[in-house]
mmCIF file of C-alpha atoms and ligand atoms in Angstrom:
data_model
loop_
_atom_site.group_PDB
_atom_site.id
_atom_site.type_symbol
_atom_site.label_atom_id
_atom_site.label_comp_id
_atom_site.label_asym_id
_atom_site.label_seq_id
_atom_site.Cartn_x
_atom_site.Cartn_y
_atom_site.Cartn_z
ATOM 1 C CA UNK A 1 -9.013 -36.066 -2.889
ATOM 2 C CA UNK A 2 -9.310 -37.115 1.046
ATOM 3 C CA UNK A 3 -12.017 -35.915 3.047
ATOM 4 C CA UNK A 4 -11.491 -35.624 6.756
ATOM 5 C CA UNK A 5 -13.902 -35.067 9.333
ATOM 6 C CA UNK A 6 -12.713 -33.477 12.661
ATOM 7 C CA UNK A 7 -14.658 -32.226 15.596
ATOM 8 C CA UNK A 8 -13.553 -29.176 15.529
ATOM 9 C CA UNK A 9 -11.330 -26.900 13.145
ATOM 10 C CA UNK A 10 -8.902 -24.056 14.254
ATOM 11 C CA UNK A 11 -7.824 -22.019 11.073
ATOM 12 C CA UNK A 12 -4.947 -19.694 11.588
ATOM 13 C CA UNK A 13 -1.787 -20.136 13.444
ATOM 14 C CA UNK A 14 -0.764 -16.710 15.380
ATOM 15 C CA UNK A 15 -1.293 -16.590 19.167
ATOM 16 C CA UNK A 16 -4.785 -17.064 19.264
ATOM 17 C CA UNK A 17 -5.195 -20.302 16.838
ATOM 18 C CA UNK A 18 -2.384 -22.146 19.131
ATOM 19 C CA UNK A 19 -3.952 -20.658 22.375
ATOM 20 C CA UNK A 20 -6.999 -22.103 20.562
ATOM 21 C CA UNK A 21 -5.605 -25.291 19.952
ATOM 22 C CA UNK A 22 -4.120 -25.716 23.473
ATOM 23 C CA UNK A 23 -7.371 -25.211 25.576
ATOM 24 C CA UNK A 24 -9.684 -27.325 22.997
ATOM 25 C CA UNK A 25 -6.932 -30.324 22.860
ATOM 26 C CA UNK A 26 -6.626 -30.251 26.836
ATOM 27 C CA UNK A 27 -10.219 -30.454 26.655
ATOM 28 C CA UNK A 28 -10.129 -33.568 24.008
ATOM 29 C CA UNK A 29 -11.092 -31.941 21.068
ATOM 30 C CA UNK A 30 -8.481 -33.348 19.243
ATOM 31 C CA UNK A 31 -8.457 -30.367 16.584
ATOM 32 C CA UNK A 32 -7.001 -29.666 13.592
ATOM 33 C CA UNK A 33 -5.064 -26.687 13.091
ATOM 34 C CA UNK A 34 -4.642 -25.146 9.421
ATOM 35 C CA UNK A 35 -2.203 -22.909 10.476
ATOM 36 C CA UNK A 36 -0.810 -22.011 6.501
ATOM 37 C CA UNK A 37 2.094 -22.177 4.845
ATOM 38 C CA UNK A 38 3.715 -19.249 6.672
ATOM 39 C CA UNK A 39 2.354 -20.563 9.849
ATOM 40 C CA UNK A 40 2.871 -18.217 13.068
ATOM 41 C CA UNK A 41 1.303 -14.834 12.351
ATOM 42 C CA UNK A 42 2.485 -11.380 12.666
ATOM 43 C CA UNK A 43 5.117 -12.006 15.850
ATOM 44 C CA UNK A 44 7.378 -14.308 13.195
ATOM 45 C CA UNK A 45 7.947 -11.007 11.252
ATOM 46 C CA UNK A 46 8.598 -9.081 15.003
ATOM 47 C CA UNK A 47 12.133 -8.655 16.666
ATOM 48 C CA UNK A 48 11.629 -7.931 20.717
ATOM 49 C CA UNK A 49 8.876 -8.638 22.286
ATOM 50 C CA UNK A 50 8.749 -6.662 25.320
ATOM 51 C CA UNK A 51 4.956 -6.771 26.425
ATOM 52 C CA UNK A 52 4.432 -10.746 26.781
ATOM 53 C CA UNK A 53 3.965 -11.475 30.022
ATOM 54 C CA UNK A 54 6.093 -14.189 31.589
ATOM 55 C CA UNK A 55 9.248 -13.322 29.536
ATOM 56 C CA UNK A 56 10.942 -10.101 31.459
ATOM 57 C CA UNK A 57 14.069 -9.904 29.711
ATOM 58 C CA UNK A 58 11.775 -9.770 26.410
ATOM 59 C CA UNK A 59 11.648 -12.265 23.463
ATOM 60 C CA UNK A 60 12.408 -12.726 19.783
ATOM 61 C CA UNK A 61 9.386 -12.833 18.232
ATOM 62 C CA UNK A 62 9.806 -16.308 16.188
ATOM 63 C CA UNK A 63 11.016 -18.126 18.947
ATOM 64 C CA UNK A 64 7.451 -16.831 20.804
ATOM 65 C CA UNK A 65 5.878 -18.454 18.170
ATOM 66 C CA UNK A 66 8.313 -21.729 18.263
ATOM 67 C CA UNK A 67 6.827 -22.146 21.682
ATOM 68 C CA UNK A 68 3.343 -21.677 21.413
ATOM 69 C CA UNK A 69 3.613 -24.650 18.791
ATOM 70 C CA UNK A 70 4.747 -26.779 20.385
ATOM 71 C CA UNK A 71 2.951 -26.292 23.469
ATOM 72 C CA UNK A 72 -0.035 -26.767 21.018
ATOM 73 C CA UNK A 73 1.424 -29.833 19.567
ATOM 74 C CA UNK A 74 2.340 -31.679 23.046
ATOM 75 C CA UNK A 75 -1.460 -31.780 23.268
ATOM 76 C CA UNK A 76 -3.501 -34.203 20.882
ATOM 77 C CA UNK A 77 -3.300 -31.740 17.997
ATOM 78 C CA UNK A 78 -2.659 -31.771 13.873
ATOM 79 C CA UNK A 79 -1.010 -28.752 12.769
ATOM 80 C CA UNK A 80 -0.870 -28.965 9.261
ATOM 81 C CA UNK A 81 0.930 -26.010 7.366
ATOM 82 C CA UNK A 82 -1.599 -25.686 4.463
ATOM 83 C CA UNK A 83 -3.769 -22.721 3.300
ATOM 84 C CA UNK A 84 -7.228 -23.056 3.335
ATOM 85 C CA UNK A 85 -8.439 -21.657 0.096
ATOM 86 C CA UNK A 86 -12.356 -22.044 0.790
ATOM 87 C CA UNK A 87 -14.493 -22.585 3.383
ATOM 88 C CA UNK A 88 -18.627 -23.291 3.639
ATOM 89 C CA UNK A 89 -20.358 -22.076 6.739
ATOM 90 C CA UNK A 90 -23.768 -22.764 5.622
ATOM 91 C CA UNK A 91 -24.820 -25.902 7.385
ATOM 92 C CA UNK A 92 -23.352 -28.139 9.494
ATOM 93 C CA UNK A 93 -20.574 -29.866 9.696
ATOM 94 C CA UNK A 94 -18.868 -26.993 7.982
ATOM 95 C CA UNK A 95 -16.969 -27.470 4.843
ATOM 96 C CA UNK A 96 -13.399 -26.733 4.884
ATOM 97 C CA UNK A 97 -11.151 -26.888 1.690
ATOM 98 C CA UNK A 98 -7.568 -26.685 1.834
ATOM 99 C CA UNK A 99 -6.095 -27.350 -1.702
ATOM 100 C CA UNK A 100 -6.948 -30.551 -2.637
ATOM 101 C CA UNK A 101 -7.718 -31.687 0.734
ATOM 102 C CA UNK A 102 -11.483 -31.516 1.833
ATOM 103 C CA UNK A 103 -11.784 -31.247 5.584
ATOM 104 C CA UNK A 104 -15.335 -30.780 8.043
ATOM 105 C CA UNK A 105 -15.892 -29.999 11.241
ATOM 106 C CA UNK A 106 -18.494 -29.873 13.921
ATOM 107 C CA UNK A 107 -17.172 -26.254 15.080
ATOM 108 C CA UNK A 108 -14.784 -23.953 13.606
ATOM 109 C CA UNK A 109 -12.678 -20.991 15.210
ATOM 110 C CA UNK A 110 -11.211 -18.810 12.642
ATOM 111 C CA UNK A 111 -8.401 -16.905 13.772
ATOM 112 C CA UNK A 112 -6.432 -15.539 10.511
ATOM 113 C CA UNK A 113 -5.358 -12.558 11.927
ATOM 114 C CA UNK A 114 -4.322 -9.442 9.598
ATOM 115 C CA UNK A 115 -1.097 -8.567 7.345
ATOM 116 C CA UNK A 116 0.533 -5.407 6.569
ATOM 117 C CA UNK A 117 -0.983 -2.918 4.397
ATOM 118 C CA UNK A 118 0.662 -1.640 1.725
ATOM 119 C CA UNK A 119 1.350 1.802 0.262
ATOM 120 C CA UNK A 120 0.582 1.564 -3.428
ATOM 121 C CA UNK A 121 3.207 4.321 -5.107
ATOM 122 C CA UNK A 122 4.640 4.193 -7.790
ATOM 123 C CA UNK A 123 7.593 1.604 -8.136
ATOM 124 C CA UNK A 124 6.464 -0.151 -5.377
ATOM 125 C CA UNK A 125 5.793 -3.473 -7.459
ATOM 126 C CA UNK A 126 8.454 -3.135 -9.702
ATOM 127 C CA UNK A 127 10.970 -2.695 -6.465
ATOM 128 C CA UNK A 128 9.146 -5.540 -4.186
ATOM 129 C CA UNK A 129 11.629 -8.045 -2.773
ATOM 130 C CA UNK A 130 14.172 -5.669 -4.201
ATOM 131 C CA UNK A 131 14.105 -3.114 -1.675
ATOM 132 C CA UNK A 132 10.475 -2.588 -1.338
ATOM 133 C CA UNK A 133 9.651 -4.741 1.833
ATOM 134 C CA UNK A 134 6.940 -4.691 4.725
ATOM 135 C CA UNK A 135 9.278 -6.630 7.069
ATOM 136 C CA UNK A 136 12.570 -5.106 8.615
ATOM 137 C CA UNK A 137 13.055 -8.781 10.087
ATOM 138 C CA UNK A 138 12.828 -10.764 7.116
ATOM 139 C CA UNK A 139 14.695 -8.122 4.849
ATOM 140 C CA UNK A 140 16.924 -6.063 6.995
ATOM 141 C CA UNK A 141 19.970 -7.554 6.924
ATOM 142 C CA UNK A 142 19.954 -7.396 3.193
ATOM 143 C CA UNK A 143 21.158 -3.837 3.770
ATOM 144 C CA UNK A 144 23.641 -3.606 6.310
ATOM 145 C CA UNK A 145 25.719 -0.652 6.366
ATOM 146 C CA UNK A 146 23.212 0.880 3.544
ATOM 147 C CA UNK A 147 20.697 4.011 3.545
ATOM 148 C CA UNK A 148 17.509 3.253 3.916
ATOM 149 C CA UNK A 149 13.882 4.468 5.159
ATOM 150 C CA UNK A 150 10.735 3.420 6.949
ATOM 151 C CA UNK A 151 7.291 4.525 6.122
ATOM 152 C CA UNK A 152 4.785 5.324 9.073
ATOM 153 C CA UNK A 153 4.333 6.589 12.419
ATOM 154 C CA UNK A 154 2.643 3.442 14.563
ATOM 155 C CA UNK A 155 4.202 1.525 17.017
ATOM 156 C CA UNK A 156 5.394 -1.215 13.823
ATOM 157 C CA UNK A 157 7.465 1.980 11.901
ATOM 158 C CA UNK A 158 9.341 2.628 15.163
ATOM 159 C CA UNK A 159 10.071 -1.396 16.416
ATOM 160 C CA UNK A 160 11.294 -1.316 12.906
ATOM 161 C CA UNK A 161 13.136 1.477 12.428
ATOM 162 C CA UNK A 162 14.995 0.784 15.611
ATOM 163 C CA UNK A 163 15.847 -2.192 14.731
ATOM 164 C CA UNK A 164 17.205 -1.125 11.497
ATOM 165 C CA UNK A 165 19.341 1.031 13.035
ATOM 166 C CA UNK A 166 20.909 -1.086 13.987
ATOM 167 C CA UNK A 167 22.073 -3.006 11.127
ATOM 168 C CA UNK A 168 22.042 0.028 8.373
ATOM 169 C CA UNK A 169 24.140 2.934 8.233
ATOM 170 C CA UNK A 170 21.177 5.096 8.380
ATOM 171 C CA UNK A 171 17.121 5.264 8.725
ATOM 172 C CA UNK A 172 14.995 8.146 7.139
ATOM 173 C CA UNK A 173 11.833 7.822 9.224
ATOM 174 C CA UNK A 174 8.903 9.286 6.752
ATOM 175 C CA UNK A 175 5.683 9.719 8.627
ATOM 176 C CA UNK A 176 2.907 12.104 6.878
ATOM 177 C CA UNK A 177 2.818 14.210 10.089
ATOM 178 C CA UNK A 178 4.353 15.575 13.000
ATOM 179 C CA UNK A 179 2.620 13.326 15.732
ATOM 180 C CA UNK A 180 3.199 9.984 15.796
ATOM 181 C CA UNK A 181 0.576 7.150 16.627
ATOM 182 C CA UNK A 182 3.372 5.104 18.437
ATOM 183 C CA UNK A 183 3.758 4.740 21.783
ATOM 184 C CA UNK A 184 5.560 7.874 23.696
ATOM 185 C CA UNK A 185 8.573 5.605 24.981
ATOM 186 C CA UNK A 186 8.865 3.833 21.426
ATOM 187 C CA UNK A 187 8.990 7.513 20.173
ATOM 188 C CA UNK A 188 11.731 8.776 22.494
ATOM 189 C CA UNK A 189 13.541 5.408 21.371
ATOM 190 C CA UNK A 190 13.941 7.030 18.147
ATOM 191 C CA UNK A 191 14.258 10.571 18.600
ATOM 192 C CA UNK A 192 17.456 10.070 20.665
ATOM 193 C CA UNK A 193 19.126 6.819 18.313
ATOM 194 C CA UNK A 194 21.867 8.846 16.500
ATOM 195 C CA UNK A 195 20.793 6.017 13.260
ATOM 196 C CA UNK A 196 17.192 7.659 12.689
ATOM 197 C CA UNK A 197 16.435 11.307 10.960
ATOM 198 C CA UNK A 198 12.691 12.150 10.943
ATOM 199 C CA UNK A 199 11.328 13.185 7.873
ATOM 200 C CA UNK A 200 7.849 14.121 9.295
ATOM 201 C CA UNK A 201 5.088 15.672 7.000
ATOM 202 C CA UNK A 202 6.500 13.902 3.980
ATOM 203 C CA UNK A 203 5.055 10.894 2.236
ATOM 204 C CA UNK A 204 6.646 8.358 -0.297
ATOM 205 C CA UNK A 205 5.240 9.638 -4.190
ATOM 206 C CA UNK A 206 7.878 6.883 -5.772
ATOM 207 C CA UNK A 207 10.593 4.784 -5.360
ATOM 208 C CA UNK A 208 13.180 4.363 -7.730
ATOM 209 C CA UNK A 209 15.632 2.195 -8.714
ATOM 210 C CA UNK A 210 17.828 0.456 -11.317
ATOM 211 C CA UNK A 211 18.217 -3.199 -12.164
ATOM 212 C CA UNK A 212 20.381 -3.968 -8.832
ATOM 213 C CA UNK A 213 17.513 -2.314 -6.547
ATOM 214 C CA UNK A 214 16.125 0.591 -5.044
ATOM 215 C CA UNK A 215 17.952 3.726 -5.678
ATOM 216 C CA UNK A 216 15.970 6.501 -4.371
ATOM 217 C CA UNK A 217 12.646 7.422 -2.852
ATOM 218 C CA UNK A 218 10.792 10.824 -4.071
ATOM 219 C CA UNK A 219 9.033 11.971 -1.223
ATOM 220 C CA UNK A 220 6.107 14.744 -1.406
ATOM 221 C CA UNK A 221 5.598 17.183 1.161
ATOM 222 C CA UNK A 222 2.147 17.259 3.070
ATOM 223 C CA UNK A 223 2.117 20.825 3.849
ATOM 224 C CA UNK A 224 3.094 22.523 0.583
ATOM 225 C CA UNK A 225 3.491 19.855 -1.825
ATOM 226 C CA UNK A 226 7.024 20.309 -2.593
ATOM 227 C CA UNK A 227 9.455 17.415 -3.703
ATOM 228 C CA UNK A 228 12.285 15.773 -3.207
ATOM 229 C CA UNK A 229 14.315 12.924 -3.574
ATOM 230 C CA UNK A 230 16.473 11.376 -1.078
ATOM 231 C CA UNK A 231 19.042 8.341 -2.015
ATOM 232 C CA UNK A 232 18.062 5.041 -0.018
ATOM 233 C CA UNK A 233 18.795 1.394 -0.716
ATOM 234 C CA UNK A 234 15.406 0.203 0.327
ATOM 235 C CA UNK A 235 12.068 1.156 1.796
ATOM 236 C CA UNK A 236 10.498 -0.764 4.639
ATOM 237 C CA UNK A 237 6.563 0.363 4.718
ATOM 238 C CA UNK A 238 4.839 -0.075 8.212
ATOM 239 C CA UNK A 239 1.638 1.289 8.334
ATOM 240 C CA UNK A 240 -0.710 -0.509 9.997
ATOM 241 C CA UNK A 241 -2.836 -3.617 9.343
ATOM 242 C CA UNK A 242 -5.482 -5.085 7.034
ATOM 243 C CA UNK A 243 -7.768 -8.482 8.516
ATOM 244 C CA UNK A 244 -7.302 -11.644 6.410
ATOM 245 C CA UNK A 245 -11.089 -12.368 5.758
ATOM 246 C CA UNK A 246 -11.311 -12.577 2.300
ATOM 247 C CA UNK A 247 -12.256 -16.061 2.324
ATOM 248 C CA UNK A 248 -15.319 -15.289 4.737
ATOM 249 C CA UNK A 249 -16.967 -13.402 2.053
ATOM 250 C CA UNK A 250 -20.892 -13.666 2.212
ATOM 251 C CA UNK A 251 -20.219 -16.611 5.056
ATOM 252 C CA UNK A 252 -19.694 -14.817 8.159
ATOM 253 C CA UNK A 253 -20.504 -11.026 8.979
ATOM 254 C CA UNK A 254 -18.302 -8.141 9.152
ATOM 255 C CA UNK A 255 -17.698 -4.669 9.641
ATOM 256 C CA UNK A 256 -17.095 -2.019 7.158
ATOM 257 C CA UNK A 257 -13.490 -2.339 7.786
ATOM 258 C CA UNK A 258 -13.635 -5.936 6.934
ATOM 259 C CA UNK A 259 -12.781 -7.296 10.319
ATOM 260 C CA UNK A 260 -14.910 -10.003 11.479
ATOM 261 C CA UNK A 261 -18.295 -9.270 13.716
ATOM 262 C CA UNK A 262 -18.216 -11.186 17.007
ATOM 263 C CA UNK A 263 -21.135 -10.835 19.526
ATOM 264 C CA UNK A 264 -19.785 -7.812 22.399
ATOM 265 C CA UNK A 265 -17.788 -9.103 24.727
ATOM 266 C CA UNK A 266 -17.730 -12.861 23.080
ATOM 267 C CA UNK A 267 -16.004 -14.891 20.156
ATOM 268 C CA UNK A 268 -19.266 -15.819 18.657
ATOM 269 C CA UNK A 269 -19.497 -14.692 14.820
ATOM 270 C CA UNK A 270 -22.896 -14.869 13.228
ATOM 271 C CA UNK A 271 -22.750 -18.414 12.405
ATOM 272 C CA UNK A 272 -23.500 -20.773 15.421
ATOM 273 C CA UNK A 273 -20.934 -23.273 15.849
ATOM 274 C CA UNK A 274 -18.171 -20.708 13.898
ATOM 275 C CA UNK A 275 -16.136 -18.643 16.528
ATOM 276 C CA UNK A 276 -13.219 -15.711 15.989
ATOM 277 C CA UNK A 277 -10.656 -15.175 17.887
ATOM 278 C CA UNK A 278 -8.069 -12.616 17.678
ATOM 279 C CA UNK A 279 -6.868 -9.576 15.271
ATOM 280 C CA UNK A 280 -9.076 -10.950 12.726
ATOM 281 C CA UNK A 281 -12.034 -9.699 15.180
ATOM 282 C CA UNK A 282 -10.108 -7.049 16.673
ATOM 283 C CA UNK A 283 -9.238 -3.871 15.104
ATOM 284 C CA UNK A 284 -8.948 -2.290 18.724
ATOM 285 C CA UNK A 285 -5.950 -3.865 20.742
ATOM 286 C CA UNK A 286 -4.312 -6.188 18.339
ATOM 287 C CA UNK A 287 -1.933 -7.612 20.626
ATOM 288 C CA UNK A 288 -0.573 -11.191 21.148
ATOM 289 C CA UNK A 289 -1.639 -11.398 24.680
ATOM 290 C CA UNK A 290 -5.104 -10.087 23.510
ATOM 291 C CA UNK A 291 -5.139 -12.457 20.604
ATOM 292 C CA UNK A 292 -4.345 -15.488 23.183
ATOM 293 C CA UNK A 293 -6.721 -14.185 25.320
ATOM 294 C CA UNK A 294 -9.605 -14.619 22.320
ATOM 295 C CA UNK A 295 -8.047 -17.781 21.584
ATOM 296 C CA UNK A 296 -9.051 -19.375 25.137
ATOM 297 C CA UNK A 297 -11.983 -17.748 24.736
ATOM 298 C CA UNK A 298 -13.203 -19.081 21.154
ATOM 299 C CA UNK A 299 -12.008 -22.795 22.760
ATOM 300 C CA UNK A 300 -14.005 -22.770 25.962
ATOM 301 C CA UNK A 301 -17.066 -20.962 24.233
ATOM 302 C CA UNK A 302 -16.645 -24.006 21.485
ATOM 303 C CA UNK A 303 -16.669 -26.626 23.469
ATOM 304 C CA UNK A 304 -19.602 -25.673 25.814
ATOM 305 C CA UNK A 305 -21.620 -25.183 22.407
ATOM 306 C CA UNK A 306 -20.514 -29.098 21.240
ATOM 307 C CA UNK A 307 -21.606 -29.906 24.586
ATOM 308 C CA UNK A 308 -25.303 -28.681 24.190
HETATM 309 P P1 NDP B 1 -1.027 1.914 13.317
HETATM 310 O O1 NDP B 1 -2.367 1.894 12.683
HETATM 311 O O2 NDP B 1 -0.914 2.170 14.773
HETATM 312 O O3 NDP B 1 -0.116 2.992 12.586
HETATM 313 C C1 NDP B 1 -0.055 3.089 11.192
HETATM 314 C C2 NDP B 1 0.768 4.300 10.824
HETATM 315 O O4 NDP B 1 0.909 4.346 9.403
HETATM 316 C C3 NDP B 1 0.120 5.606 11.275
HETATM 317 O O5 NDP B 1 1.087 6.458 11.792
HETATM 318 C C4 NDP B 1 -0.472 6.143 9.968
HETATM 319 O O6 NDP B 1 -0.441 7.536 9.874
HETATM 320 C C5 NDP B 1 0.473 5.593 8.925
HETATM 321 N N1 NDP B 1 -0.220 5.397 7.640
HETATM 322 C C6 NDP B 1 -1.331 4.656 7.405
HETATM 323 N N2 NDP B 1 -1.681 4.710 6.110
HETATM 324 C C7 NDP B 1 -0.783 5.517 5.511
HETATM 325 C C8 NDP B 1 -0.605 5.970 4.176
HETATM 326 N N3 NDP B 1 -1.427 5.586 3.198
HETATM 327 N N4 NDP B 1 0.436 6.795 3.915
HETATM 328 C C9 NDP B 1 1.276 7.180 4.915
HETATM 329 N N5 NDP B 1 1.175 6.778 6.187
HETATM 330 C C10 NDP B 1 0.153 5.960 6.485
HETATM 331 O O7 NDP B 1 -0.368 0.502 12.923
HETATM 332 P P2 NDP B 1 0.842 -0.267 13.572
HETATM 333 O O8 NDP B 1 1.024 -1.445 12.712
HETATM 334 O O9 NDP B 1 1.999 0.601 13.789
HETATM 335 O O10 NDP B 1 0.311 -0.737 14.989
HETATM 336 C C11 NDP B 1 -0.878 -1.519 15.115
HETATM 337 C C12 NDP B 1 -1.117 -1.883 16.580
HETATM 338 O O11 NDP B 1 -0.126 -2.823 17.011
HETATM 339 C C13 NDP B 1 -1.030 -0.706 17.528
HETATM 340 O O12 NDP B 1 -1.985 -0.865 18.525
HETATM 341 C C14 NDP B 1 0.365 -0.812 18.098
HETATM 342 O O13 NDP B 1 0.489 -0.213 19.358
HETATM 343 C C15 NDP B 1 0.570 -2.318 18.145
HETATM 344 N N6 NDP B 1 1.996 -2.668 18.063
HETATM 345 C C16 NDP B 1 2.696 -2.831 19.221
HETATM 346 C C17 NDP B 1 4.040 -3.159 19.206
HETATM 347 C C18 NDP B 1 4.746 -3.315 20.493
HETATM 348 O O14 NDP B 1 4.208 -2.906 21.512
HETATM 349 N N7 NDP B 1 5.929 -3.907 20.522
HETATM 350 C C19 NDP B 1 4.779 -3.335 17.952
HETATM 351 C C20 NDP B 1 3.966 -3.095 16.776
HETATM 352 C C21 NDP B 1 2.624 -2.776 16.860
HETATM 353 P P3 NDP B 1 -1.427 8.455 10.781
HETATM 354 O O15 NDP B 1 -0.855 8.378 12.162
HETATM 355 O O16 NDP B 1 -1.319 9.785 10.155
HETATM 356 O O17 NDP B 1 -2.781 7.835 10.658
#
């Protein structure tokens, strides 16, 4: 087993662990980054991305993600794509684990982000990979020219529902009531794509299937509790976000919702030296350019506290 010590630790790779990494390797920090083994966050499971600034044509979201590595990496910093699978915040240098690899660190900025929730029904495990999938990006094209639905009514059910339409032959949109939580334009998107039908005021009570797949999805009125079930080839769910802070158990503080407590207006957890940056301390805006925002932050705020 190695043990490594660095000055400073950035766990998590979406836009605020590379933003991280950037401003605390300009500043010679020479930090690691953890980033995982699916290293990139949320945008590598995103098509368009239409609300970064400084691309006005939009862009994919992997290839975002492609270049805030390497910008991170020009710098003097190690990304290494490993999970960390514990982590001890109660004295300094902090005590990182990552496998078999033991790492510590003066300061730490954890920036793990979220993942997509899941729905639960019946089916759903027996079906996952199979049909049953929380990302149109990574599993769309597995059904071109088929039927099949999306679950939810954020601004995620409608980027992917729209961009299932355009690879399937058709997308059930089931959302478990009339208004939607997506954005009005994202909405109209939808509502005039000849690809999407809205089933509104329905939810998913099982999916079913055979050995090849998913078959069918039974879907339960909210209003009146009636049933039916309506032949699909798979089931995308998109509804909404859970923080990835299961490893900060009883280390650093949190909110009931389990994302990570930061002092107001600041990337400061409870633990001096230990800073968050973005979704995983944001339940509010979740965006990239929020989370890269947070990411600068946790670096400057870092480095002024190694300074003292
Ligand atoms: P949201 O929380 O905004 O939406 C989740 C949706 O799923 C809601 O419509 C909710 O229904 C529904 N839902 C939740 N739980 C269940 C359940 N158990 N059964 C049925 N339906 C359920 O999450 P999103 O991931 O869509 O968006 C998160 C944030 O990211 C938002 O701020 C969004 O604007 C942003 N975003 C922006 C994008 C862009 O601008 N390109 C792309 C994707 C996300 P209900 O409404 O009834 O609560």
């Amino acid at each position: 087993m190695s043990q490594t010590h660095y000055r400073v630790i950035i766990i998590g790779s979406g836009p605020a662990g590379y933003t991280a990494a950037i401003y605390a390797a300009r500043a010679g920090l020479s930090p690691l980054v953890i980033a995982g083994y699916a290293s990139g966050g949320q945008l590598m499971t995103t098509t368009d991305v239409e609300n970064y600034p400084g691309f006005p044509e939009g862009i994919d979201g992997p290839e975002l993600m492609k270049y805030f590595r390497a910008q991170a990496a020009r710098f003097d910093s190690l990304i290494i794509d490993k999970d960390v699978t514990q982590v001890d915040f109660s004295e300094r240098p902090f005590k990182i684990q990552a496998g078999n690899d033991a790492y510590t660190a003066d300061a730490v900025i954890v920036s793990t982000g979220a993942q997509a929730k899941t729905l639960g029904m019946k089916g759903e495990k027996e079906y996952w990979g199979r049909g049953v999938s929380t990302c149109a990006t990574c599993d769309g094209a597995f059904f071109k020219n088929k039927v099949v639905a999306v679950v939810g009514g954020g601004d995620t059910a409608a980027e992917e529902a729209l961009y299932l339409s355009r690879i399937a032959s058709k997308v059930f949109l089931v959302h478990r009531r009339e208004a939607f939580r997506a954005s009005h334009i994202m909405v109209e998107r939808m509502r005039t794509n000849p690809n999407i039908e809205f089933f509104l005021n329905y939810v998913v009570d099982e999916i079913k299937g055979n050995e090849n797949g998913v078959t069918s999805m039974a879907l339960k009125s909210t209003q009146d509790e009636s049933e039916r079930d309506v032949p699909v080839s798979a089931v995308f769910e998109a509804i909404g976000h859970a923080p990835t802070t299961e490893l900060f158990k009883g280390q650093l503080e949190m909110h009931e919702n389990g994302y990570l407590k930061v002092v107001p207006g600041t990337t400061e957890t409870n633990v001096p030296g230990v800073f968050a940056a973005g979704d995983v301390q944001d339940h509010v805006y979740r965006q990239a350019v929020t989370a890269a925002g947070t990411g600068c932050m946790a670096a400057i705020a870092l480095e002024r506290f190694l300074n003292e």
